[in-house]
Amino acid sequence: MQQHLLGSPSRAVASSAMRLHCSATSSVSSSPSNSPKAISAVKQPWLLVGLGNPGKLYEGTRHNVGFEMIDAISESEGIRMSSTQHKALIGKGEIGSSQVLLAKPQTFVNLSGESVGPLATYYRIPLHQILVIYDDMDLEFARMRLLPKGGHGGHNGP
């Protein structure tokens, strides 16, 4: 049996949500050999993935906090989650001056790689531009941690 969040899930998520500011990465482009190398900003899109399980059984549960966060970001930034691609509900837009792709994989949490990998490949999004939002069973409720990479967070799969 799933444990439901106290109060409205959207309110709980919104109250602990932080506005995400994405920054463009830089790359060095080569110029003629007799002049110095110029540095130009290359905007790479961000892939923000909210993990959860599809279906009414999991709505409002801690397990779907990733979906709730993507919904909150989508609403606050005016990004419509209007199409399905690579087994995910997606929305394209901007946060600040950065392009973002919001995604809610419609696979179960432990199978989300079937969606996230193909999305990252299709849109040519490097790993350092992917933010995965999910409930980490190793953290207390409403705690957030940002890591450059990590483990399974209590999701051990089948």
Short mmCIF file of N, CA and C in Angstrom, two decimals:
data_model
loop_
_atom_site.label_atom_id
_atom_site.label_comp_id
_atom_site.label_asym_id
_atom_site.label_seq_id
_atom_site.Cartn_x
_atom_site.Cartn_y
_atom_site.Cartn_z
N MET A 1 0.83 -1.18 0.00
CA MET A 1 0.00 0.00 0.00
C MET A 1 0.88 1.25 0.00
N GLN A 2 0.53 2.23 -0.81
CA GLN A 2 1.31 3.46 -0.92
C GLN A 2 0.90 4.45 0.16
N GLN A 3 1.86 5.15 0.71
CA GLN A 3 1.59 6.17 1.71
C GLN A 3 1.42 7.50 1.00
N HIS A 4 0.28 8.17 1.25
CA HIS A 4 0.01 9.46 0.61
C HIS A 4 0.62 10.59 1.42
N LEU A 5 0.99 11.64 0.71
CA LEU A 5 1.55 12.82 1.37
C LEU A 5 0.48 13.51 2.19
N LEU A 6 0.89 14.18 3.23
CA LEU A 6 -0.06 14.96 4.02
C LEU A 6 -0.44 16.20 3.24
N GLY A 7 -1.72 16.48 3.19
CA GLY A 7 -2.17 17.66 2.45
C GLY A 7 -2.07 17.42 0.96
N SER A 8 -2.10 18.50 0.22
CA SER A 8 -2.03 18.44 -1.23
C SER A 8 -0.61 18.15 -1.69
N PRO A 9 -0.42 17.13 -2.55
CA PRO A 9 0.93 16.85 -3.05
C PRO A 9 1.52 18.06 -3.76
N SER A 10 0.71 18.74 -4.55
CA SER A 10 1.21 19.89 -5.29
C SER A 10 1.68 20.98 -4.34
N ARG A 11 0.94 21.20 -3.27
CA ARG A 11 1.32 22.22 -2.30
C ARG A 11 2.61 21.83 -1.59
N ALA A 12 2.75 20.55 -1.23
CA ALA A 12 3.97 20.09 -0.57
C ALA A 12 5.17 20.25 -1.48
N VAL A 13 4.99 19.91 -2.74
CA VAL A 13 6.08 20.04 -3.70
C VAL A 13 6.40 21.51 -3.94
N ALA A 14 5.37 22.31 -4.17
CA ALA A 14 5.59 23.73 -4.47
C ALA A 14 6.25 24.44 -3.30
N SER A 15 5.88 24.07 -2.06
CA SER A 15 6.46 24.77 -0.91
C SER A 15 7.94 24.45 -0.74
N SER A 16 8.37 23.28 -1.20
CA SER A 16 9.79 22.94 -1.05
C SER A 16 10.57 23.09 -2.35
N ALA A 17 9.89 23.52 -3.40
CA ALA A 17 10.57 23.64 -4.70
C ALA A 17 11.42 24.89 -4.74
N MET A 18 12.54 24.77 -5.41
CA MET A 18 13.41 25.93 -5.63
C MET A 18 13.40 26.21 -7.12
N ARG A 19 13.39 27.48 -7.48
CA ARG A 19 13.44 27.84 -8.90
C ARG A 19 14.81 27.44 -9.45
N LEU A 20 14.78 26.75 -10.56
CA LEU A 20 16.02 26.27 -11.16
C LEU A 20 16.54 27.30 -12.15
N HIS A 21 17.78 27.65 -12.01
CA HIS A 21 18.43 28.54 -12.96
C HIS A 21 19.50 27.74 -13.68
N CYS A 22 19.34 27.61 -14.97
CA CYS A 22 20.28 26.85 -15.78
C CYS A 22 21.24 27.81 -16.44
N SER A 23 22.49 27.41 -16.52
CA SER A 23 23.47 28.28 -17.18
C SER A 23 24.01 27.61 -18.41
N ALA A 24 24.34 28.41 -19.39
CA ALA A 24 24.92 27.88 -20.62
C ALA A 24 26.35 27.46 -20.36
N THR A 25 26.78 26.45 -21.07
CA THR A 25 28.18 26.03 -20.95
C THR A 25 28.98 26.72 -22.03
N SER A 26 30.27 26.77 -21.85
CA SER A 26 31.14 27.41 -22.82
C SER A 26 31.99 26.38 -23.52
N SER A 27 32.37 26.69 -24.72
CA SER A 27 33.32 25.84 -25.44
C SER A 27 34.30 26.73 -26.17
N VAL A 28 35.43 26.16 -26.49
CA VAL A 28 36.45 26.93 -27.20
C VAL A 28 36.33 26.61 -28.67
N SER A 29 36.20 27.65 -29.49
CA SER A 29 36.15 27.42 -30.93
C SER A 29 37.47 27.87 -31.53
N SER A 30 37.92 27.13 -32.51
CA SER A 30 39.22 27.47 -33.10
C SER A 30 39.05 28.58 -34.12
N SER A 31 40.05 29.40 -34.22
CA SER A 31 40.06 30.50 -35.18
C SER A 31 41.35 30.38 -35.98
N PRO A 32 41.58 31.26 -36.93
CA PRO A 32 42.81 31.17 -37.72
C PRO A 32 44.03 31.04 -36.83
N SER A 33 45.04 30.32 -37.30
CA SER A 33 46.21 29.99 -36.49
C SER A 33 47.00 31.21 -36.03
N ASN A 34 46.87 32.35 -36.70
CA ASN A 34 47.63 33.53 -36.29
C ASN A 34 46.89 34.40 -35.28
N SER A 35 45.69 34.01 -34.87
CA SER A 35 44.97 34.79 -33.86
C SER A 35 44.64 33.89 -32.68
N PRO A 36 44.42 34.49 -31.50
CA PRO A 36 44.13 33.68 -30.32
C PRO A 36 42.78 32.98 -30.46
N LYS A 37 42.62 31.91 -29.68
CA LYS A 37 41.35 31.19 -29.70
C LYS A 37 40.28 32.05 -29.04
N ALA A 38 39.12 32.05 -29.65
CA ALA A 38 37.99 32.80 -29.11
C ALA A 38 37.11 31.86 -28.30
N ILE A 39 36.57 32.36 -27.23
CA ILE A 39 35.65 31.58 -26.42
C ILE A 39 34.25 32.05 -26.76
N SER A 40 33.41 31.10 -27.14
CA SER A 40 32.03 31.45 -27.46
C SER A 40 31.09 30.60 -26.62
N ALA A 41 30.00 31.19 -26.21
CA ALA A 41 29.02 30.46 -25.42
C ALA A 41 28.20 29.57 -26.33
N VAL A 42 28.11 28.32 -25.96
CA VAL A 42 27.28 27.37 -26.69
C VAL A 42 26.16 26.96 -25.75
N LYS A 43 24.94 27.28 -26.12
CA LYS A 43 23.82 26.92 -25.28
C LYS A 43 23.44 25.47 -25.54
N GLN A 44 23.50 24.69 -24.51
CA GLN A 44 23.08 23.31 -24.60
C GLN A 44 21.78 23.17 -23.82
N PRO A 45 20.84 22.40 -24.35
CA PRO A 45 19.58 22.24 -23.62
C PRO A 45 19.79 21.42 -22.35
N TRP A 46 18.94 21.65 -21.39
CA TRP A 46 18.90 20.87 -20.16
C TRP A 46 17.76 19.87 -20.29
N LEU A 47 17.95 18.68 -19.78
CA LEU A 47 16.89 17.69 -19.69
C LEU A 47 16.55 17.54 -18.22
N LEU A 48 15.35 17.96 -17.84
CA LEU A 48 14.87 17.83 -16.47
C LEU A 48 13.87 16.69 -16.46
N VAL A 49 14.21 15.63 -15.75
CA VAL A 49 13.40 14.42 -15.72
C VAL A 49 12.81 14.23 -14.34
N GLY A 50 11.51 14.08 -14.26
CA GLY A 50 10.85 13.76 -13.00
C GLY A 50 10.43 12.31 -13.02
N LEU A 51 10.93 11.53 -12.08
CA LEU A 51 10.58 10.12 -12.04
C LEU A 51 9.33 9.88 -11.21
N GLY A 52 8.58 8.89 -11.62
CA GLY A 52 7.36 8.50 -10.93
C GLY A 52 6.81 7.26 -11.60
N ASN A 53 5.68 6.81 -11.11
CA ASN A 53 5.01 5.68 -11.72
C ASN A 53 3.71 6.16 -12.34
N PRO A 54 3.40 5.69 -13.56
CA PRO A 54 2.15 6.10 -14.20
C PRO A 54 0.94 5.45 -13.51
N GLY A 55 -0.20 6.09 -13.65
CA GLY A 55 -1.44 5.52 -13.15
C GLY A 55 -1.92 6.16 -11.86
N LYS A 56 -3.22 6.02 -11.63
CA LYS A 56 -3.87 6.65 -10.47
C LYS A 56 -3.41 6.07 -9.14
N LEU A 57 -2.99 4.83 -9.12
CA LEU A 57 -2.57 4.19 -7.88
C LEU A 57 -1.44 4.96 -7.19
N TYR A 58 -0.57 5.59 -7.97
CA TYR A 58 0.61 6.26 -7.41
C TYR A 58 0.45 7.77 -7.28
N GLU A 59 -0.68 8.33 -7.77
CA GLU A 59 -0.88 9.78 -7.68
C GLU A 59 -0.86 10.21 -6.22
N GLY A 60 -0.15 11.29 -5.94
CA GLY A 60 -0.12 11.84 -4.59
C GLY A 60 0.79 11.12 -3.62
N THR A 61 1.57 10.17 -4.10
CA THR A 61 2.47 9.45 -3.21
C THR A 61 3.88 10.03 -3.30
N ARG A 62 4.66 9.74 -2.29
CA ARG A 62 6.05 10.21 -2.29
C ARG A 62 6.81 9.65 -3.49
N HIS A 63 6.43 8.49 -3.93
CA HIS A 63 7.11 7.84 -5.06
C HIS A 63 6.98 8.68 -6.33
N ASN A 64 5.99 9.55 -6.40
CA ASN A 64 5.77 10.36 -7.60
C ASN A 64 6.19 11.81 -7.44
N VAL A 65 7.04 12.11 -6.48
CA VAL A 65 7.47 13.48 -6.26
C VAL A 65 8.18 14.06 -7.49
N GLY A 66 8.85 13.24 -8.27
CA GLY A 66 9.48 13.71 -9.51
C GLY A 66 8.46 14.24 -10.49
N PHE A 67 7.35 13.51 -10.65
CA PHE A 67 6.27 13.97 -11.52
C PHE A 67 5.71 15.30 -11.01
N GLU A 68 5.51 15.38 -9.69
CA GLU A 68 4.94 16.59 -9.09
C GLU A 68 5.86 17.80 -9.31
N MET A 69 7.16 17.59 -9.20
CA MET A 69 8.11 18.69 -9.42
C MET A 69 8.08 19.16 -10.87
N ILE A 70 8.04 18.22 -11.82
CA ILE A 70 7.97 18.60 -13.23
C ILE A 70 6.67 19.37 -13.49
N ASP A 71 5.57 18.93 -12.88
CA ASP A 71 4.30 19.66 -13.02
C ASP A 71 4.43 21.08 -12.48
N ALA A 72 5.09 21.23 -11.32
CA ALA A 72 5.26 22.56 -10.71
C ALA A 72 6.14 23.45 -11.58
N ILE A 73 7.23 22.90 -12.11
CA ILE A 73 8.12 23.67 -12.99
C ILE A 73 7.38 24.05 -14.27
N SER A 74 6.66 23.09 -14.84
CA SER A 74 5.90 23.33 -16.06
C SER A 74 4.91 24.48 -15.87
N GLU A 75 4.20 24.44 -14.76
CA GLU A 75 3.22 25.49 -14.48
C GLU A 75 3.89 26.84 -14.23
N SER A 76 4.93 26.87 -13.42
CA SER A 76 5.55 28.15 -13.07
C SER A 76 6.28 28.78 -14.25
N GLU A 77 6.77 27.96 -15.18
CA GLU A 77 7.53 28.49 -16.32
C GLU A 77 6.71 28.56 -17.60
N GLY A 78 5.45 28.14 -17.54
CA GLY A 78 4.59 28.20 -18.72
C GLY A 78 5.00 27.24 -19.82
N ILE A 79 5.51 26.08 -19.44
CA ILE A 79 5.93 25.07 -20.42
C ILE A 79 4.85 23.99 -20.48
N ARG A 80 4.25 23.85 -21.66
CA ARG A 80 3.18 22.86 -21.83
C ARG A 80 3.77 21.46 -22.02
N MET A 81 3.26 20.53 -21.25
CA MET A 81 3.63 19.12 -21.38
C MET A 81 2.67 18.54 -22.41
N SER A 82 3.00 18.73 -23.69
CA SER A 82 2.00 18.52 -24.73
C SER A 82 2.26 17.38 -25.70
N SER A 83 3.35 16.67 -25.56
CA SER A 83 3.57 15.57 -26.50
C SER A 83 4.23 14.39 -25.81
N THR A 84 4.20 13.27 -26.50
CA THR A 84 4.81 12.05 -25.99
C THR A 84 5.91 11.63 -26.95
N GLN A 85 7.06 11.31 -26.39
CA GLN A 85 8.20 10.90 -27.21
C GLN A 85 9.08 9.98 -26.38
N HIS A 86 9.57 8.92 -26.97
CA HIS A 86 10.46 7.97 -26.29
C HIS A 86 9.91 7.55 -24.92
N LYS A 87 8.64 7.18 -24.91
CA LYS A 87 7.96 6.69 -23.70
C LYS A 87 7.89 7.73 -22.59
N ALA A 88 7.85 9.02 -22.95
CA ALA A 88 7.77 10.08 -21.93
C ALA A 88 6.82 11.18 -22.38
N LEU A 89 6.14 11.76 -21.43
CA LEU A 89 5.38 12.98 -21.66
C LEU A 89 6.40 14.11 -21.57
N ILE A 90 6.47 14.95 -22.61
CA ILE A 90 7.51 15.98 -22.63
C ILE A 90 6.94 17.37 -22.89
N GLY A 91 7.71 18.36 -22.50
CA GLY A 91 7.43 19.76 -22.78
C GLY A 91 8.73 20.47 -23.07
N LYS A 92 8.70 21.34 -24.07
CA LYS A 92 9.90 22.10 -24.45
C LYS A 92 9.67 23.57 -24.17
N GLY A 93 10.71 24.23 -23.66
CA GLY A 93 10.59 25.65 -23.37
C GLY A 93 11.90 26.23 -22.90
N GLU A 94 11.79 27.34 -22.20
CA GLU A 94 12.97 28.01 -21.67
C GLU A 94 12.77 28.35 -20.20
N ILE A 95 13.86 28.28 -19.47
CA ILE A 95 13.93 28.80 -18.10
C ILE A 95 15.05 29.81 -18.14
N GLY A 96 14.71 31.07 -17.94
CA GLY A 96 15.70 32.12 -18.13
C GLY A 96 16.08 32.15 -19.59
N SER A 97 17.36 32.06 -19.87
CA SER A 97 17.82 32.05 -21.26
C SER A 97 18.24 30.66 -21.71
N SER A 98 17.93 29.64 -20.92
CA SER A 98 18.34 28.28 -21.25
C SER A 98 17.17 27.45 -21.78
N GLN A 99 17.44 26.71 -22.84
CA GLN A 99 16.44 25.79 -23.37
C GLN A 99 16.35 24.59 -22.44
N VAL A 100 15.12 24.13 -22.20
CA VAL A 100 14.91 22.96 -21.36
C VAL A 100 13.93 22.01 -22.02
N LEU A 101 14.11 20.75 -21.71
CA LEU A 101 13.17 19.71 -22.09
C LEU A 101 12.73 19.08 -20.78
N LEU A 102 11.45 19.20 -20.46
CA LEU A 102 10.91 18.57 -19.26
C LEU A 102 10.38 17.20 -19.66
N ALA A 103 10.60 16.20 -18.83
CA ALA A 103 10.15 14.85 -19.17
C ALA A 103 9.61 14.11 -17.96
N LYS A 104 8.51 13.40 -18.20
CA LYS A 104 7.92 12.50 -17.22
C LYS A 104 7.82 11.12 -17.88
N PRO A 105 8.83 10.26 -17.68
CA PRO A 105 8.78 8.93 -18.29
C PRO A 105 7.51 8.19 -17.89
N GLN A 106 6.87 7.55 -18.85
CA GLN A 106 5.64 6.81 -18.58
C GLN A 106 5.91 5.32 -18.39
N THR A 107 7.14 5.02 -18.02
CA THR A 107 7.52 3.67 -17.61
C THR A 107 7.49 3.68 -16.09
N PHE A 108 7.63 2.57 -15.47
CA PHE A 108 7.76 2.58 -14.02
C PHE A 108 9.15 3.09 -13.67
N VAL A 109 9.31 3.61 -12.46
CA VAL A 109 10.56 4.25 -12.03
C VAL A 109 11.78 3.41 -12.38
N ASN A 110 11.73 2.14 -12.07
CA ASN A 110 12.90 1.29 -12.26
C ASN A 110 13.20 0.98 -13.72
N LEU A 111 12.33 1.41 -14.63
CA LEU A 111 12.55 1.22 -16.06
C LEU A 111 12.72 2.55 -16.79
N SER A 112 12.92 3.62 -16.05
CA SER A 112 12.97 4.96 -16.64
C SER A 112 14.12 5.15 -17.61
N GLY A 113 15.17 4.36 -17.49
CA GLY A 113 16.28 4.45 -18.43
C GLY A 113 15.86 4.16 -19.86
N GLU A 114 14.78 3.37 -20.03
CA GLU A 114 14.25 3.08 -21.36
C GLU A 114 13.75 4.35 -22.05
N SER A 115 13.44 5.35 -21.27
CA SER A 115 12.94 6.62 -21.79
C SER A 115 14.03 7.70 -21.79
N VAL A 116 14.72 7.84 -20.66
CA VAL A 116 15.70 8.92 -20.49
C VAL A 116 16.88 8.79 -21.44
N GLY A 117 17.42 7.59 -21.58
CA GLY A 117 18.55 7.38 -22.49
C GLY A 117 18.24 7.80 -23.92
N PRO A 118 17.15 7.29 -24.51
CA PRO A 118 16.81 7.69 -25.87
C PRO A 118 16.50 9.19 -26.01
N LEU A 119 15.89 9.81 -25.00
CA LEU A 119 15.65 11.26 -25.06
C LEU A 119 16.97 12.02 -25.11
N ALA A 120 17.89 11.66 -24.23
CA ALA A 120 19.20 12.34 -24.19
C ALA A 120 19.94 12.15 -25.51
N THR A 121 19.87 10.96 -26.07
CA THR A 121 20.53 10.69 -27.34
C THR A 121 19.89 11.49 -28.47
N TYR A 122 18.57 11.44 -28.56
CA TYR A 122 17.85 12.12 -29.64
C TYR A 122 18.11 13.63 -29.64
N TYR A 123 18.07 14.24 -28.45
CA TYR A 123 18.27 15.69 -28.34
C TYR A 123 19.73 16.08 -28.13
N ARG A 124 20.63 15.10 -28.14
CA ARG A 124 22.07 15.32 -27.97
C ARG A 124 22.38 16.10 -26.69
N ILE A 125 21.79 15.66 -25.62
CA ILE A 125 21.99 16.32 -24.32
C ILE A 125 23.06 15.55 -23.56
N PRO A 126 24.17 16.23 -23.22
CA PRO A 126 25.24 15.55 -22.48
C PRO A 126 24.80 15.24 -21.04
N LEU A 127 25.42 14.25 -20.45
CA LEU A 127 25.05 13.82 -19.10
C LEU A 127 25.08 14.95 -18.08
N HIS A 128 26.04 15.87 -18.20
CA HIS A 128 26.13 16.95 -17.22
C HIS A 128 25.01 17.97 -17.37
N GLN A 129 24.15 17.82 -18.36
CA GLN A 129 23.01 18.72 -18.57
C GLN A 129 21.69 18.00 -18.28
N ILE A 130 21.76 16.90 -17.54
CA ILE A 130 20.55 16.15 -17.18
C ILE A 130 20.36 16.23 -15.67
N LEU A 131 19.17 16.63 -15.26
CA LEU A 131 18.80 16.68 -13.85
C LEU A 131 17.65 15.71 -13.64
N VAL A 132 17.85 14.71 -12.78
CA VAL A 132 16.83 13.72 -12.49
C VAL A 132 16.26 14.01 -11.10
N ILE A 133 14.94 14.13 -11.04
CA ILE A 133 14.26 14.45 -9.79
C ILE A 133 13.45 13.22 -9.36
N TYR A 134 13.71 12.73 -8.15
CA TYR A 134 13.02 11.54 -7.66
C TYR A 134 13.06 11.53 -6.15
N ASP A 135 12.25 10.64 -5.56
CA ASP A 135 12.27 10.49 -4.10
C ASP A 135 13.44 9.59 -3.74
N ASP A 136 14.28 10.07 -2.87
CA ASP A 136 15.44 9.31 -2.41
C ASP A 136 15.08 8.75 -1.04
N MET A 137 14.93 7.46 -0.96
CA MET A 137 14.52 6.83 0.29
C MET A 137 15.57 6.99 1.39
N ASP A 138 16.78 7.39 1.04
CA ASP A 138 17.83 7.60 2.03
C ASP A 138 17.75 8.98 2.68
N LEU A 139 16.85 9.84 2.18
CA LEU A 139 16.70 11.19 2.72
C LEU A 139 15.36 11.33 3.43
N GLU A 140 15.32 12.22 4.42
CA GLU A 140 14.06 12.53 5.07
C GLU A 140 13.15 13.23 4.07
N PHE A 141 11.84 13.13 4.30
CA PHE A 141 10.87 13.78 3.43
C PHE A 141 11.14 15.29 3.38
N ALA A 142 11.02 15.87 2.19
CA ALA A 142 11.19 17.30 1.91
C ALA A 142 12.64 17.76 1.98
N ARG A 143 13.59 16.84 2.02
CA ARG A 143 15.01 17.19 1.93
C ARG A 143 15.43 17.05 0.48
N MET A 144 16.35 17.92 0.05
CA MET A 144 16.82 17.88 -1.32
C MET A 144 18.33 17.82 -1.33
N ARG A 145 18.87 17.10 -2.30
CA ARG A 145 20.31 16.98 -2.43
C ARG A 145 20.64 17.00 -3.93
N LEU A 146 21.64 17.79 -4.31
CA LEU A 146 22.09 17.83 -5.70
C LEU A 146 23.44 17.15 -5.77
N LEU A 147 23.55 16.18 -6.67
CA LEU A 147 24.79 15.43 -6.84
C LEU A 147 25.15 15.36 -8.32
N PRO A 148 26.45 15.36 -8.64
CA PRO A 148 26.83 15.22 -10.04
C PRO A 148 26.54 13.82 -10.59
N LYS A 149 26.47 12.84 -9.72
CA LYS A 149 26.06 11.49 -10.08
C LYS A 149 25.70 10.79 -8.79
N GLY A 150 25.05 9.64 -8.89
CA GLY A 150 24.64 8.99 -7.66
C GLY A 150 24.20 7.56 -7.86
N GLY A 151 23.67 7.00 -6.79
CA GLY A 151 23.22 5.61 -6.79
C GLY A 151 21.74 5.50 -7.03
N HIS A 152 21.19 4.38 -6.56
CA HIS A 152 19.79 4.07 -6.84
C HIS A 152 18.81 4.75 -5.90
N GLY A 153 19.27 5.38 -4.83
CA GLY A 153 18.39 6.12 -3.92
C GLY A 153 17.27 5.28 -3.33
N GLY A 154 17.55 4.00 -3.08
CA GLY A 154 16.54 3.13 -2.49
C GLY A 154 15.66 2.44 -3.51
N HIS A 155 15.84 2.73 -4.78
CA HIS A 155 15.05 2.09 -5.84
C HIS A 155 15.89 0.95 -6.40
N ASN A 156 15.61 -0.25 -5.94
CA ASN A 156 16.45 -1.38 -6.30
C ASN A 156 15.99 -2.15 -7.52
N GLY A 157 14.79 -1.90 -7.97
CA GLY A 157 14.30 -2.57 -9.17
C GLY A 157 13.91 -4.01 -8.94
N PRO A 158 13.45 -4.65 -10.02
CA PRO A 158 13.00 -6.04 -9.90
C PRO A 158 14.17 -6.99 -9.76
#
